[in-house]
Amino acid sequence: MQVPLFATSLAPYHERIAERVAEVTASGRYILGPELDAFEREFAEYLGVGHVIGVGNGTDALTIALRALGVGPGDEVVCPSLTFYATAEAIVNAGARPVFCDVDPETACVTAETVRPLVGERTKAIVPVHLFGNVAPVPELRDLGVPVLEDAAQAAGATLGGARAGALGDAATFSFFPSKNLPCIGDGGAVTTNSDEVAERARTLRFHGSRDKKTHTEVGYNSRLDSVQAAVLRLLLPELDGWNERRRAAAEAYERAGIGEFVTPLRPVEGAEHVYHLYVARSDDADDLAAALSERGIGARGYYRTPCHRQAPMREYASGDLPATDELARTIIALPMGPELGADQAAAVVAACGARAAA
Ligand SMILES: Cc1ncc(COP(=O)(O)O)c(C=O)c1O
């Protein structure tokens, strides 16, 4: 049985997406305007947060949110090294210095313990990453007394203690890249916050540091969420909870089929409702396992084998050991996941792990 790594497809929505695109085309309002306003309102209501600001992508969302929180040159921002490069890249692009922290080896998320030793006088923000659809423990991070910016790119719809990722910190960011849990049909992202002040600054920054295109109050960016993408996101947002439910059902199917005999799945953070952007487990021979599964037609891939602090442009910021990060970077493997992954496919993946173990 062939099982793709990303078991998700927009094919059933193609016709309705085309209709929404045609409506935007006919409207003549392509940048800012009613579709974006409506998506920002609807996503804010879904998250239970005061403001959503649609921007060009999840990376710009991070840079803009950091600057809106007042981060700039000379500041330090604590973030995990075990994340997509964009998390650290945005900190550097905001003019600040990333300070890489370790993660909990069982959840792959940062904790108050891994962050606390790195918080000092220059620390202007902490950026926990809700990695693979898990939710980092934001309340204990907020107790450290520094603004918390959630990188929720991989966790649309996840909750912690009943509150949505994206509504837990001082601000948060999302990516709507096509493989994400809430996708659009190109690049897209958003900043979220309960603070009127941070929201106003993010709106200004995404539009050349201006609200009226005549007076510019700072040097910003040209980074808006296009009306076409906003219209597609309005169509797909009502599907998000159902898709995430199916992702969780697929994770349960893996457990029932006995995946734990062959690999050690990462566990959800206490109180988190995980949304399994990826289904990730630890294995001492992760790369051999991925190769053996691929030979059997099953998508599997190592993630973040070179964590941020070991990437060439970030080495100048690396300091101190990150043992759990290095261990996870060596051992994690993503197995097929998505709303379309059936229990039979999950069982086939586990059977393939078993066949390889027996070979
Ligand atoms: C954790 C994380 N942060 C930020 C980003 C950046 O998002 P984008 O690709 O929309 O710029 C991603 C995207 O893959 C991500 O996974």
mmCIF file of N, CA, C and O and ligand atoms in Angstrom, residues 57-60 62 83-84 86-87 129 131 151 153-154 175-177 180 187-188 304, ligand 1:
data_model
loop_
_atom_site.group_PDB
_atom_site.id
_atom_site.type_symbol
_atom_site.label_atom_id
_atom_site.label_comp_id
_atom_site.label_asym_id
_atom_site.label_seq_id
_atom_site.Cartn_x
_atom_site.Cartn_y
_atom_site.Cartn_z
ATOM 1 N N ASN A 57 3.227 35.941 4.795
ATOM 2 C CA ASN A 57 3.645 34.556 5.090
ATOM 3 C C ASN A 57 3.973 34.459 6.584
ATOM 4 O O ASN A 57 4.021 35.479 7.290
ATOM 5 N N GLY A 58 4.252 33.242 7.029
ATOM 6 C CA GLY A 58 4.502 33.024 8.458
ATOM 7 C C GLY A 58 5.822 33.594 8.939
ATOM 8 O O GLY A 58 5.989 33.892 10.120
ATOM 9 N N THR A 59 6.778 33.737 8.018
ATOM 10 C CA THR A 59 8.084 34.300 8.383
ATOM 11 C C THR A 59 7.961 35.809 8.605
ATOM 12 O O THR A 59 8.428 36.339 9.623
ATOM 13 N N ASP A 60 7.304 36.504 7.667
ATOM 14 C CA ASP A 60 7.049 37.940 7.856
ATOM 15 C C ASP A 60 6.217 38.159 9.126
ATOM 16 O O ASP A 60 6.419 39.151 9.839
ATOM 17 N N LEU A 62 6.327 36.595 11.871
ATOM 18 C CA LEU A 62 7.236 36.582 13.034
ATOM 19 C C LEU A 62 8.029 37.885 13.135
ATOM 20 O O LEU A 62 8.113 38.491 14.209
ATOM 21 N N THR A 83 13.495 23.781 15.362
ATOM 22 C CA THR A 83 12.332 24.397 14.714
ATOM 23 C C THR A 83 12.705 24.645 13.266
ATOM 24 O O THR A 83 13.868 24.501 12.880
ATOM 25 N N PHE A 84 11.720 25.028 12.461
ATOM 26 C CA PHE A 84 12.057 25.450 11.104
ATOM 27 C C PHE A 84 12.893 26.735 11.207
ATOM 28 O O PHE A 84 12.646 27.590 12.059
ATOM 29 N N ALA A 86 12.979 29.488 9.899
ATOM 30 C CA ALA A 86 12.322 30.807 9.862
ATOM 31 C C ALA A 86 12.172 31.432 11.244
ATOM 32 O O ALA A 86 12.201 32.659 11.376
ATOM 33 N N THR A 87 12.000 30.612 12.284
ATOM 34 C CA THR A 87 11.812 31.158 13.634
ATOM 35 C C THR A 87 13.027 32.004 14.011
ATOM 36 O O THR A 87 12.885 33.145 14.475
ATOM 37 N N VAL A 129 7.804 27.518 20.147
ATOM 38 C CA VAL A 129 7.250 26.990 18.890
ATOM 39 C C VAL A 129 6.322 25.822 19.240
ATOM 40 O O VAL A 129 6.717 24.919 19.989
ATOM 41 N N LEU A 131 5.574 22.943 18.194
ATOM 42 C CA LEU A 131 6.194 22.101 17.170
ATOM 43 C C LEU A 131 5.345 20.878 16.802
ATOM 44 O O LEU A 131 4.861 20.163 17.673
ATOM 45 N N ASP A 151 5.003 30.915 18.169
ATOM 46 C CA ASP A 151 5.107 30.541 16.760
ATOM 47 C C ASP A 151 4.144 29.366 16.561
ATOM 48 O O ASP A 151 4.473 28.215 16.859
ATOM 49 N N ALA A 153 2.795 28.400 13.716
ATOM 50 C CA ALA A 153 2.738 28.042 12.285
ATOM 51 C C ALA A 153 2.232 26.616 12.073
ATOM 52 O O ALA A 153 1.520 26.338 11.110
ATOM 53 N N GLN A 154 2.605 25.708 12.990
ATOM 54 C CA GLN A 154 2.281 24.288 12.790
ATOM 55 C C GLN A 154 1.085 23.844 13.639
ATOM 56 O O GLN A 154 0.834 22.649 13.744
ATOM 57 N N SER A 175 1.266 30.459 9.869
ATOM 58 C CA SER A 175 1.578 30.316 8.450
ATOM 59 C C SER A 175 0.424 29.553 7.806
ATOM 60 O O SER A 175 -0.089 28.601 8.391
ATOM 61 N N PHE A 176 0.038 29.993 6.604
ATOM 62 C CA PHE A 176 -1.000 29.269 5.859
ATOM 63 C C PHE A 176 -0.408 28.606 4.619
ATOM 64 O O PHE A 176 -1.096 28.398 3.615
ATOM 65 N N PHE A 177 0.883 28.299 4.687
ATOM 66 C CA PHE A 177 1.584 27.557 3.618
ATOM 67 C C PHE A 177 0.744 26.313 3.273
ATOM 68 O O PHE A 177 0.124 25.723 4.171
ATOM 69 N N LYS A 180 0.188 23.298 5.585
ATOM 70 C CA LYS A 180 -0.170 23.520 6.988
ATOM 71 C C LYS A 180 -1.602 23.027 7.288
ATOM 72 O O LYS A 180 -2.385 22.786 6.373
ATOM 73 N N ASP A 187 1.423 31.578 -0.545
ATOM 74 C CA ASP A 187 1.957 32.009 0.745
ATOM 75 C C ASP A 187 0.922 32.841 1.489
ATOM 76 O O ASP A 187 0.173 33.616 0.881
ATOM 77 N N GLY A 188 0.907 32.695 2.799
ATOM 78 C CA GLY A 188 0.010 33.503 3.628
ATOM 79 C C GLY A 188 0.383 33.345 5.086
ATOM 80 O O GLY A 188 1.003 32.350 5.474
ATOM 81 N N TYR A 304 14.597 18.433 10.829
ATOM 82 C CA TYR A 304 15.528 19.327 11.516
ATOM 83 C C TYR A 304 16.814 18.603 11.932
ATOM 84 O O TYR A 304 17.299 18.753 13.046
HETATM 85 C C1 LIG B 1 7.601 26.634 12.955
HETATM 86 C C2 LIG B 1 7.520 27.487 11.732
HETATM 87 N N1 LIG B 1 7.706 28.812 11.843
HETATM 88 C C3 LIG B 1 7.623 29.632 10.773
HETATM 89 C C4 LIG B 1 7.360 29.140 9.516
HETATM 90 C C5 LIG B 1 7.373 30.083 8.356
HETATM 91 O O1 LIG B 1 6.175 30.131 7.640
HETATM 92 P P1 LIG B 1 6.155 30.523 6.093
HETATM 93 O O2 LIG B 1 6.681 29.368 5.327
HETATM 94 O O3 LIG B 1 4.697 30.793 5.816
HETATM 95 O O4 LIG B 1 6.982 31.744 5.940
HETATM 96 C C6 LIG B 1 7.136 27.773 9.351
HETATM 97 C C7 LIG B 1 6.847 27.248 8.005
HETATM 98 O O5 LIG B 1 7.149 26.191 7.595
HETATM 99 C C8 LIG B 1 7.238 26.921 10.484
HETATM 100 O O6 LIG B 1 7.066 25.594 10.363
#
